[in-house]
């Protein structure tokens, strides 16, 4: 009888432990805003971006001497008849269809910069979060052409984004001190992406750019 009672109490203890673990996990998941992955450092997004911004080197912008978009070869072939542009369109669109040459023939895209919904691929630009000329002024002038090609075709980070041609051309090669996305709800993400790219490639920021980024990430969840 005592052996049966011990088994019962052990089962109850295990049940209580499982309930406690479930409660903890639920609370932990609720602490992260919906649709937002925890940062790699474990810090809230705003503090994480601020820490990475603080680690960037502040320096005056360099000169444009010798710059040409041809020094950043793009769009590179990515296999299966696709180039970098077409891969980005397929990744960032919904219900994207393509032809035998890998050109997007239909689909739906929402431009992150201005919130515009687009259904014609020809009305989209693939923007470099950190523009090629901005990269040149921030240290890429010292890179090899192979390094610049990697930068211009980086499919692994936050450097390439499909946006409306209108918003991309309004941005040009300006940094956040001179241009910000019209959609203010995107400012936190935009600043975080900008900081991520500059960090990954060891690029500098000027003081006005740094201050604009700091103001933008102040909008991120604390």
PDB file of C-alpha atoms in Angstrom:
ATOM      1  CA  UNK A   1       0.000   0.000   0.000  1.00  0.00           C
ATOM      2  CA  UNK A   2       2.835   2.366   0.920  1.00  0.00           C
ATOM      3  CA  UNK A   3       4.549   1.555  -2.381  1.00  0.00           C
ATOM      4  CA  UNK A   4       1.369   2.478  -4.308  1.00  0.00           C
ATOM      5  CA  UNK A   5       1.017   5.739  -2.334  1.00  0.00           C
ATOM      6  CA  UNK A   6       4.659   6.663  -3.127  1.00  0.00           C
ATOM      7  CA  UNK A   7       4.024   6.074  -6.816  1.00  0.00           C
ATOM      8  CA  UNK A   8       0.930   8.292  -6.702  1.00  0.00           C
ATOM      9  CA  UNK A   9       2.788  11.146  -5.000  1.00  0.00           C
ATOM     10  CA  UNK A  10       5.622  10.837  -7.546  1.00  0.00           C
ATOM     11  CA  UNK A  11       3.104  11.149 -10.398  1.00  0.00           C
ATOM     12  CA  UNK A  12       1.559  14.235  -8.789  1.00  0.00           C
ATOM     13  CA  UNK A  13       5.001  15.817  -8.364  1.00  0.00           C
ATOM     14  CA  UNK A  14       5.849  15.210 -12.038  1.00  0.00           C
ATOM     15  CA  UNK A  15       2.503  16.727 -13.104  1.00  0.00           C
ATOM     16  CA  UNK A  16       3.107  19.854 -10.986  1.00  0.00           C
ATOM     17  CA  UNK A  17       6.611  20.194 -12.466  1.00  0.00           C
ATOM     18  CA  UNK A  18       5.278  19.938 -16.038  1.00  0.00           C
ATOM     19  CA  UNK A  19       2.609  22.575 -15.352  1.00  0.00           C
ATOM     20  CA  UNK A  20       5.238  24.905 -13.894  1.00  0.00           C
ATOM     21  CA  UNK A  21       7.503  24.469 -16.917  1.00  0.00           C
ATOM     22  CA  UNK A  22       4.593  25.123 -19.281  1.00  0.00           C
ATOM     23  CA  UNK A  23       3.682  28.294 -17.401  1.00  0.00           C
ATOM     24  CA  UNK A  24       7.269  29.551 -17.542  1.00  0.00           C
ATOM     25  CA  UNK A  25       7.587  28.899 -21.268  1.00  0.00           C
ATOM     26  CA  UNK A  26       4.280  30.636 -21.976  1.00  0.00           C
ATOM     27  CA  UNK A  27       5.332  33.733 -20.008  1.00  0.00           C
ATOM     28  CA  UNK A  28       8.725  33.746 -21.724  1.00  0.00           C
ATOM     29  CA  UNK A  29       7.166  33.621 -25.198  1.00  0.00           C
ATOM     30  CA  UNK A  30       4.747  36.413 -24.309  1.00  0.00           C
ATOM     31  CA  UNK A  31       7.685  38.648 -23.346  1.00  0.00           C
ATOM     32  CA  UNK A  32       8.782  38.795 -27.003  1.00  0.00           C
ATOM     33  CA  UNK A  33       6.523  40.972 -29.181  1.00  0.00           C
ATOM     34  CA  UNK A  34       4.630  39.028 -31.900  1.00  0.00           C
ATOM     35  CA  UNK A  35       6.566  38.635 -35.126  1.00  0.00           C
ATOM     36  CA  UNK A  36       9.838  39.735 -33.535  1.00  0.00           C
ATOM     37  CA  UNK A  37      12.626  37.238 -32.970  1.00  0.00           C
ATOM     38  CA  UNK A  38      14.797  37.642 -29.863  1.00  0.00           C
ATOM     39  CA  UNK A  39      18.143  39.285 -30.624  1.00  0.00           C
ATOM     40  CA  UNK A  40      21.283  37.168 -30.848  1.00  0.00           C
ATOM     41  CA  UNK A  41      22.622  38.853 -27.712  1.00  0.00           C
ATOM     42  CA  UNK A  42      19.444  38.211 -25.737  1.00  0.00           C
ATOM     43  CA  UNK A  43      18.928  41.952 -25.275  1.00  0.00           C
ATOM     44  CA  UNK A  44      15.689  43.729 -26.275  1.00  0.00           C
ATOM     45  CA  UNK A  45      15.882  44.994 -29.904  1.00  0.00           C
ATOM     46  CA  UNK A  46      16.454  48.634 -28.988  1.00  0.00           C
ATOM     47  CA  UNK A  47      19.261  47.921 -26.529  1.00  0.00           C
ATOM     48  CA  UNK A  48      20.841  45.375 -28.869  1.00  0.00           C
ATOM     49  CA  UNK A  49      20.913  47.850 -31.774  1.00  0.00           C
ATOM     50  CA  UNK A  50      22.197  50.597 -29.490  1.00  0.00           C
ATOM     51  CA  UNK A  51      25.058  48.358 -28.351  1.00  0.00           C
ATOM     52  CA  UNK A  52      26.026  47.556 -31.927  1.00  0.00           C
ATOM     53  CA  UNK A  53      25.764  51.223 -32.935  1.00  0.00           C
ATOM     54  CA  UNK A  54      28.056  52.206 -30.070  1.00  0.00           C
ATOM     55  CA  UNK A  55      30.655  49.737 -31.376  1.00  0.00           C
ATOM     56  CA  UNK A  56      30.824  51.341 -34.835  1.00  0.00           C
ATOM     57  CA  UNK A  57      33.694  53.691 -35.628  1.00  0.00           C
ATOM     58  CA  UNK A  58      32.639  57.311 -36.074  1.00  0.00           C
ATOM     59  CA  UNK A  59      34.586  59.049 -38.843  1.00  0.00           C
ATOM     60  CA  UNK A  60      33.970  61.749 -41.446  1.00  0.00           C
ATOM     61  CA  UNK A  61      32.719  60.503 -44.802  1.00  0.00           C
ATOM     62  CA  UNK A  62      35.382  59.827 -47.388  1.00  0.00           C
ATOM     63  CA  UNK A  63      35.522  61.294 -50.874  1.00  0.00           C
ATOM     64  CA  UNK A  64      33.848  59.933 -53.984  1.00  0.00           C
ATOM     65  CA  UNK A  65      37.094  59.955 -55.962  1.00  0.00           C
ATOM     66  CA  UNK A  66      37.257  56.847 -58.133  1.00  0.00           C
ATOM     67  CA  UNK A  67      33.692  55.745 -57.384  1.00  0.00           C
ATOM     68  CA  UNK A  68      31.586  53.988 -60.004  1.00  0.00           C
ATOM     69  CA  UNK A  69      28.690  51.576 -59.645  1.00  0.00           C
ATOM     70  CA  UNK A  70      30.706  49.316 -61.922  1.00  0.00           C
ATOM     71  CA  UNK A  71      33.131  48.874 -59.017  1.00  0.00           C
ATOM     72  CA  UNK A  72      30.309  46.944 -57.281  1.00  0.00           C
ATOM     73  CA  UNK A  73      29.398  44.302 -59.912  1.00  0.00           C
ATOM     74  CA  UNK A  74      25.719  43.322 -59.682  1.00  0.00           C
ATOM     75  CA  UNK A  75      23.423  41.509 -60.225  1.00  0.00           C
ATOM     76  CA  UNK A  76      25.394  38.272 -60.004  1.00  0.00           C
ATOM     77  CA  UNK A  77      24.217  34.923 -61.379  1.00  0.00           C
ATOM     78  CA  UNK A  78      22.735  32.740 -58.627  1.00  0.00           C
ATOM     79  CA  UNK A  79      22.039  29.562 -60.566  1.00  0.00           C
ATOM     80  CA  UNK A  80      18.905  28.178 -62.214  1.00  0.00           C
ATOM     81  CA  UNK A  81      18.990  31.118 -64.683  1.00  0.00           C
ATOM     82  CA  UNK A  82      18.396  33.542 -61.771  1.00  0.00           C
ATOM     83  CA  UNK A  83      20.372  36.603 -60.781  1.00  0.00           C
ATOM     84  CA  UNK A  84      20.413  38.363 -57.424  1.00  0.00           C
ATOM     85  CA  UNK A  85      17.507  40.661 -58.273  1.00  0.00           C
ATOM     86  CA  UNK A  86      15.210  37.793 -59.201  1.00  0.00           C
ATOM     87  CA  UNK A  87      16.102  35.823 -56.079  1.00  0.00           C
ATOM     88  CA  UNK A  88      15.184  38.807 -53.873  1.00  0.00           C
ATOM     89  CA  UNK A  89      11.887  39.255 -55.711  1.00  0.00           C
ATOM     90  CA  UNK A  90      11.024  35.595 -55.177  1.00  0.00           C
ATOM     91  CA  UNK A  91      11.983  35.640 -51.502  1.00  0.00           C
ATOM     92  CA  UNK A  92      10.209  38.839 -50.570  1.00  0.00           C
ATOM     93  CA  UNK A  93       7.040  38.512 -52.625  1.00  0.00           C
ATOM     94  CA  UNK A  94       3.868  36.470 -52.238  1.00  0.00           C
ATOM     95  CA  UNK A  95       2.646  33.971 -54.882  1.00  0.00           C
ATOM     96  CA  UNK A  96       5.526  34.925 -57.179  1.00  0.00           C
ATOM     97  CA  UNK A  97       5.528  33.191 -60.547  1.00  0.00           C
ATOM     98  CA  UNK A  98       8.482  33.234 -62.907  1.00  0.00           C
ATOM     99  CA  UNK A  99       9.189  32.336 -66.504  1.00  0.00           C
ATOM    100  CA  UNK A 100      11.860  30.021 -67.925  1.00  0.00           C
ATOM    101  CA  UNK A 101      14.401  32.867 -67.709  1.00  0.00           C
ATOM    102  CA  UNK A 102      13.633  33.321 -63.977  1.00  0.00           C
ATOM    103  CA  UNK A 103      11.919  36.671 -64.522  1.00  0.00           C
ATOM    104  CA  UNK A 104       9.026  37.351 -62.150  1.00  0.00           C
ATOM    105  CA  UNK A 105       5.830  37.423 -64.203  1.00  0.00           C
ATOM    106  CA  UNK A 106       3.365  37.935 -61.361  1.00  0.00           C
ATOM    107  CA  UNK A 107       3.183  38.249 -57.598  1.00  0.00           C
ATOM    108  CA  UNK A 108       2.481  40.682 -54.809  1.00  0.00           C
ATOM    109  CA  UNK A 109       5.028  42.735 -52.897  1.00  0.00           C
ATOM    110  CA  UNK A 110       4.625  45.240 -50.062  1.00  0.00           C
ATOM    111  CA  UNK A 111       7.268  47.959 -50.202  1.00  0.00           C
ATOM    112  CA  UNK A 112       8.777  48.194 -46.719  1.00  0.00           C
ATOM    113  CA  UNK A 113       9.755  51.834 -47.124  1.00  0.00           C
ATOM    114  CA  UNK A 114       6.323  53.271 -47.912  1.00  0.00           C
ATOM    115  CA  UNK A 115       3.830  50.434 -47.405  1.00  0.00           C
ATOM    116  CA  UNK A 116       2.756  50.440 -51.058  1.00  0.00           C
ATOM    117  CA  UNK A 117       1.408  47.151 -52.457  1.00  0.00           C
ATOM    118  CA  UNK A 118       2.835  46.344 -55.885  1.00  0.00           C
ATOM    119  CA  UNK A 119       1.815  43.621 -58.315  1.00  0.00           C
ATOM    120  CA  UNK A 120       4.169  44.404 -61.204  1.00  0.00           C
ATOM    121  CA  UNK A 121       7.801  43.414 -60.720  1.00  0.00           C
ATOM    122  CA  UNK A 122       8.925  46.169 -63.064  1.00  0.00           C
ATOM    123  CA  UNK A 123       7.754  48.774 -60.547  1.00  0.00           C
ATOM    124  CA  UNK A 124      10.109  47.427 -57.889  1.00  0.00           C
ATOM    125  CA  UNK A 125      13.732  48.262 -57.235  1.00  0.00           C
ATOM    126  CA  UNK A 126      16.075  46.108 -55.189  1.00  0.00           C
ATOM    127  CA  UNK A 127      17.567  48.595 -52.787  1.00  0.00           C
ATOM    128  CA  UNK A 128      20.909  48.240 -51.071  1.00  0.00           C
ATOM    129  CA  UNK A 129      20.109  49.158 -47.474  1.00  0.00           C
ATOM    130  CA  UNK A 130      23.532  50.797 -47.289  1.00  0.00           C
ATOM    131  CA  UNK A 131      23.861  52.323 -50.731  1.00  0.00           C
ATOM    132  CA  UNK A 132      26.917  51.497 -52.812  1.00  0.00           C
ATOM    133  CA  UNK A 133      28.141  55.101 -52.856  1.00  0.00           C
ATOM    134  CA  UNK A 134      27.563  55.374 -49.090  1.00  0.00           C
ATOM    135  CA  UNK A 135      29.632  52.226 -48.596  1.00  0.00           C
ATOM    136  CA  UNK A 136      32.385  53.734 -50.760  1.00  0.00           C
ATOM    137  CA  UNK A 137      32.481  56.838 -48.543  1.00  0.00           C
ATOM    138  CA  UNK A 138      32.531  54.635 -45.430  1.00  0.00           C
ATOM    139  CA  UNK A 139      35.476  52.403 -46.274  1.00  0.00           C
ATOM    140  CA  UNK A 140      34.565  50.279 -49.315  1.00  0.00           C
ATOM    141  CA  UNK A 141      36.898  52.395 -51.471  1.00  0.00           C
ATOM    142  CA  UNK A 142      39.707  50.328 -49.938  1.00  0.00           C
ATOM    143  CA  UNK A 143      38.142  46.968 -50.802  1.00  0.00           C
ATOM    144  CA  UNK A 144      38.877  44.745 -53.763  1.00  0.00           C
ATOM    145  CA  UNK A 145      36.302  44.527 -56.547  1.00  0.00           C
ATOM    146  CA  UNK A 146      35.562  40.974 -55.387  1.00  0.00           C
ATOM    147  CA  UNK A 147      34.694  42.249 -51.910  1.00  0.00           C
ATOM    148  CA  UNK A 148      32.496  44.948 -53.410  1.00  0.00           C
ATOM    149  CA  UNK A 149      30.716  42.364 -55.552  1.00  0.00           C
ATOM    150  CA  UNK A 150      29.941  40.314 -52.442  1.00  0.00           C
ATOM    151  CA  UNK A 151      28.560  43.420 -50.744  1.00  0.00           C
ATOM    152  CA  UNK A 152      26.359  44.315 -53.713  1.00  0.00           C
ATOM    153  CA  UNK A 153      24.886  40.806 -53.939  1.00  0.00           C
ATOM    154  CA  UNK A 154      24.613  39.855 -50.269  1.00  0.00           C
ATOM    155  CA  UNK A 155      21.623  37.521 -49.983  1.00  0.00           C
ATOM    156  CA  UNK A 156      22.470  36.392 -46.476  1.00  0.00           C
ATOM    157  CA  UNK A 157      21.842  39.541 -44.456  1.00  0.00           C
ATOM    158  CA  UNK A 158      19.762  42.709 -44.399  1.00  0.00           C
ATOM    159  CA  UNK A 159      21.432  44.455 -47.321  1.00  0.00           C
ATOM    160  CA  UNK A 160      18.888  43.800 -50.090  1.00  0.00           C
ATOM    161  CA  UNK A 161      15.205  44.737 -49.971  1.00  0.00           C
ATOM    162  CA  UNK A 162      12.518  44.936 -52.661  1.00  0.00           C
ATOM    163  CA  UNK A 163      10.850  48.350 -52.487  1.00  0.00           C
ATOM    164  CA  UNK A 164       8.882  50.705 -54.695  1.00  0.00           C
ATOM    165  CA  UNK A 165      11.027  52.357 -57.355  1.00  0.00           C
ATOM    166  CA  UNK A 166       9.662  55.712 -56.174  1.00  0.00           C
ATOM    167  CA  UNK A 167      10.937  55.305 -52.606  1.00  0.00           C
ATOM    168  CA  UNK A 168      14.276  53.877 -53.694  1.00  0.00           C
ATOM    169  CA  UNK A 169      14.989  56.739 -56.060  1.00  0.00           C
ATOM    170  CA  UNK A 170      13.978  59.294 -53.439  1.00  0.00           C
ATOM    171  CA  UNK A 171      16.541  57.719 -51.116  1.00  0.00           C
ATOM    172  CA  UNK A 172      19.376  57.655 -53.638  1.00  0.00           C
ATOM    173  CA  UNK A 173      22.675  57.209 -51.814  1.00  0.00           C
ATOM    174  CA  UNK A 174      21.671  59.174 -48.720  1.00  0.00           C
ATOM    175  CA  UNK A 175      22.277  57.978 -45.182  1.00  0.00           C
ATOM    176  CA  UNK A 176      19.640  58.173 -42.390  1.00  0.00           C
ATOM    177  CA  UNK A 177      20.682  61.717 -41.457  1.00  0.00           C
ATOM    178  CA  UNK A 178      19.426  62.860 -44.856  1.00  0.00           C
ATOM    179  CA  UNK A 179      16.686  60.351 -45.728  1.00  0.00           C
ATOM    180  CA  UNK A 180      14.389  58.055 -43.775  1.00  0.00           C
ATOM    181  CA  UNK A 181      11.635  55.734 -45.052  1.00  0.00           C
ATOM    182  CA  UNK A 182       8.278  57.552 -45.312  1.00  0.00           C
ATOM    183  CA  UNK A 183       6.732  54.720 -43.286  1.00  0.00           C
ATOM    184  CA  UNK A 184       7.765  55.667 -39.746  1.00  0.00           C
ATOM    185  CA  UNK A 185       6.722  52.295 -38.346  1.00  0.00           C
ATOM    186  CA  UNK A 186       9.644  50.832 -40.324  1.00  0.00           C
ATOM    187  CA  UNK A 187      12.260  53.139 -38.815  1.00  0.00           C
ATOM    188  CA  UNK A 188      13.318  50.740 -36.057  1.00  0.00           C
ATOM    189  CA  UNK A 189      13.841  47.906 -38.564  1.00  0.00           C
ATOM    190  CA  UNK A 190      15.548  50.190 -41.076  1.00  0.00           C
ATOM    191  CA  UNK A 191      18.017  51.529 -38.504  1.00  0.00           C
ATOM    192  CA  UNK A 192      18.664  48.038 -37.154  1.00  0.00           C
ATOM    193  CA  UNK A 193      19.323  46.733 -40.675  1.00  0.00           C
ATOM    194  CA  UNK A 194      21.599  49.685 -41.460  1.00  0.00           C
ATOM    195  CA  UNK A 195      23.633  49.089 -38.297  1.00  0.00           C
ATOM    196  CA  UNK A 196      23.806  45.349 -39.042  1.00  0.00           C
ATOM    197  CA  UNK A 197      25.223  45.920 -42.527  1.00  0.00           C
ATOM    198  CA  UNK A 198      27.780  48.477 -41.395  1.00  0.00           C
ATOM    199  CA  UNK A 199      28.823  46.174 -38.565  1.00  0.00           C
ATOM    200  CA  UNK A 200      29.139  43.114 -40.795  1.00  0.00           C
ATOM    201  CA  UNK A 201      31.337  44.940 -43.290  1.00  0.00           C
ATOM    202  CA  UNK A 202      33.374  47.071 -40.889  1.00  0.00           C
ATOM    203  CA  UNK A 203      32.108  50.353 -42.351  1.00  0.00           C
ATOM    204  CA  UNK A 204      32.216  53.649 -40.484  1.00  0.00           C
ATOM    205  CA  UNK A 205      29.430  56.107 -39.646  1.00  0.00           C
ATOM    206  CA  UNK A 206      29.694  59.887 -39.545  1.00  0.00           C
ATOM    207  CA  UNK A 207      28.429  61.799 -36.524  1.00  0.00           C
ATOM    208  CA  UNK A 208      25.159  63.013 -38.071  1.00  0.00           C
ATOM    209  CA  UNK A 209      24.422  59.500 -39.340  1.00  0.00           C
ATOM    210  CA  UNK A 210      25.163  58.040 -35.909  1.00  0.00           C
ATOM    211  CA  UNK A 211      22.836  60.513 -34.196  1.00  0.00           C
ATOM    212  CA  UNK A 212      20.015  59.859 -36.692  1.00  0.00           C
ATOM    213  CA  UNK A 213      20.340  56.109 -36.158  1.00  0.00           C
ATOM    214  CA  UNK A 214      20.275  56.574 -32.391  1.00  0.00           C
ATOM    215  CA  UNK A 215      17.042  58.553 -32.659  1.00  0.00           C
ATOM    216  CA  UNK A 216      15.489  55.888 -34.901  1.00  0.00           C
ATOM    217  CA  UNK A 217      16.321  52.938 -32.658  1.00  0.00           C
ATOM    218  CA  UNK A 218      14.834  54.848 -29.736  1.00  0.00           C
ATOM    219  CA  UNK A 219      11.534  53.805 -31.350  1.00  0.00           C
ATOM    220  CA  UNK A 220      12.404  50.109 -30.980  1.00  0.00           C
ATOM    221  CA  UNK A 221      10.848  48.026 -28.176  1.00  0.00           C
ATOM    222  CA  UNK A 222      12.758  48.741 -24.962  1.00  0.00           C
TER     223      UNK A 222
END
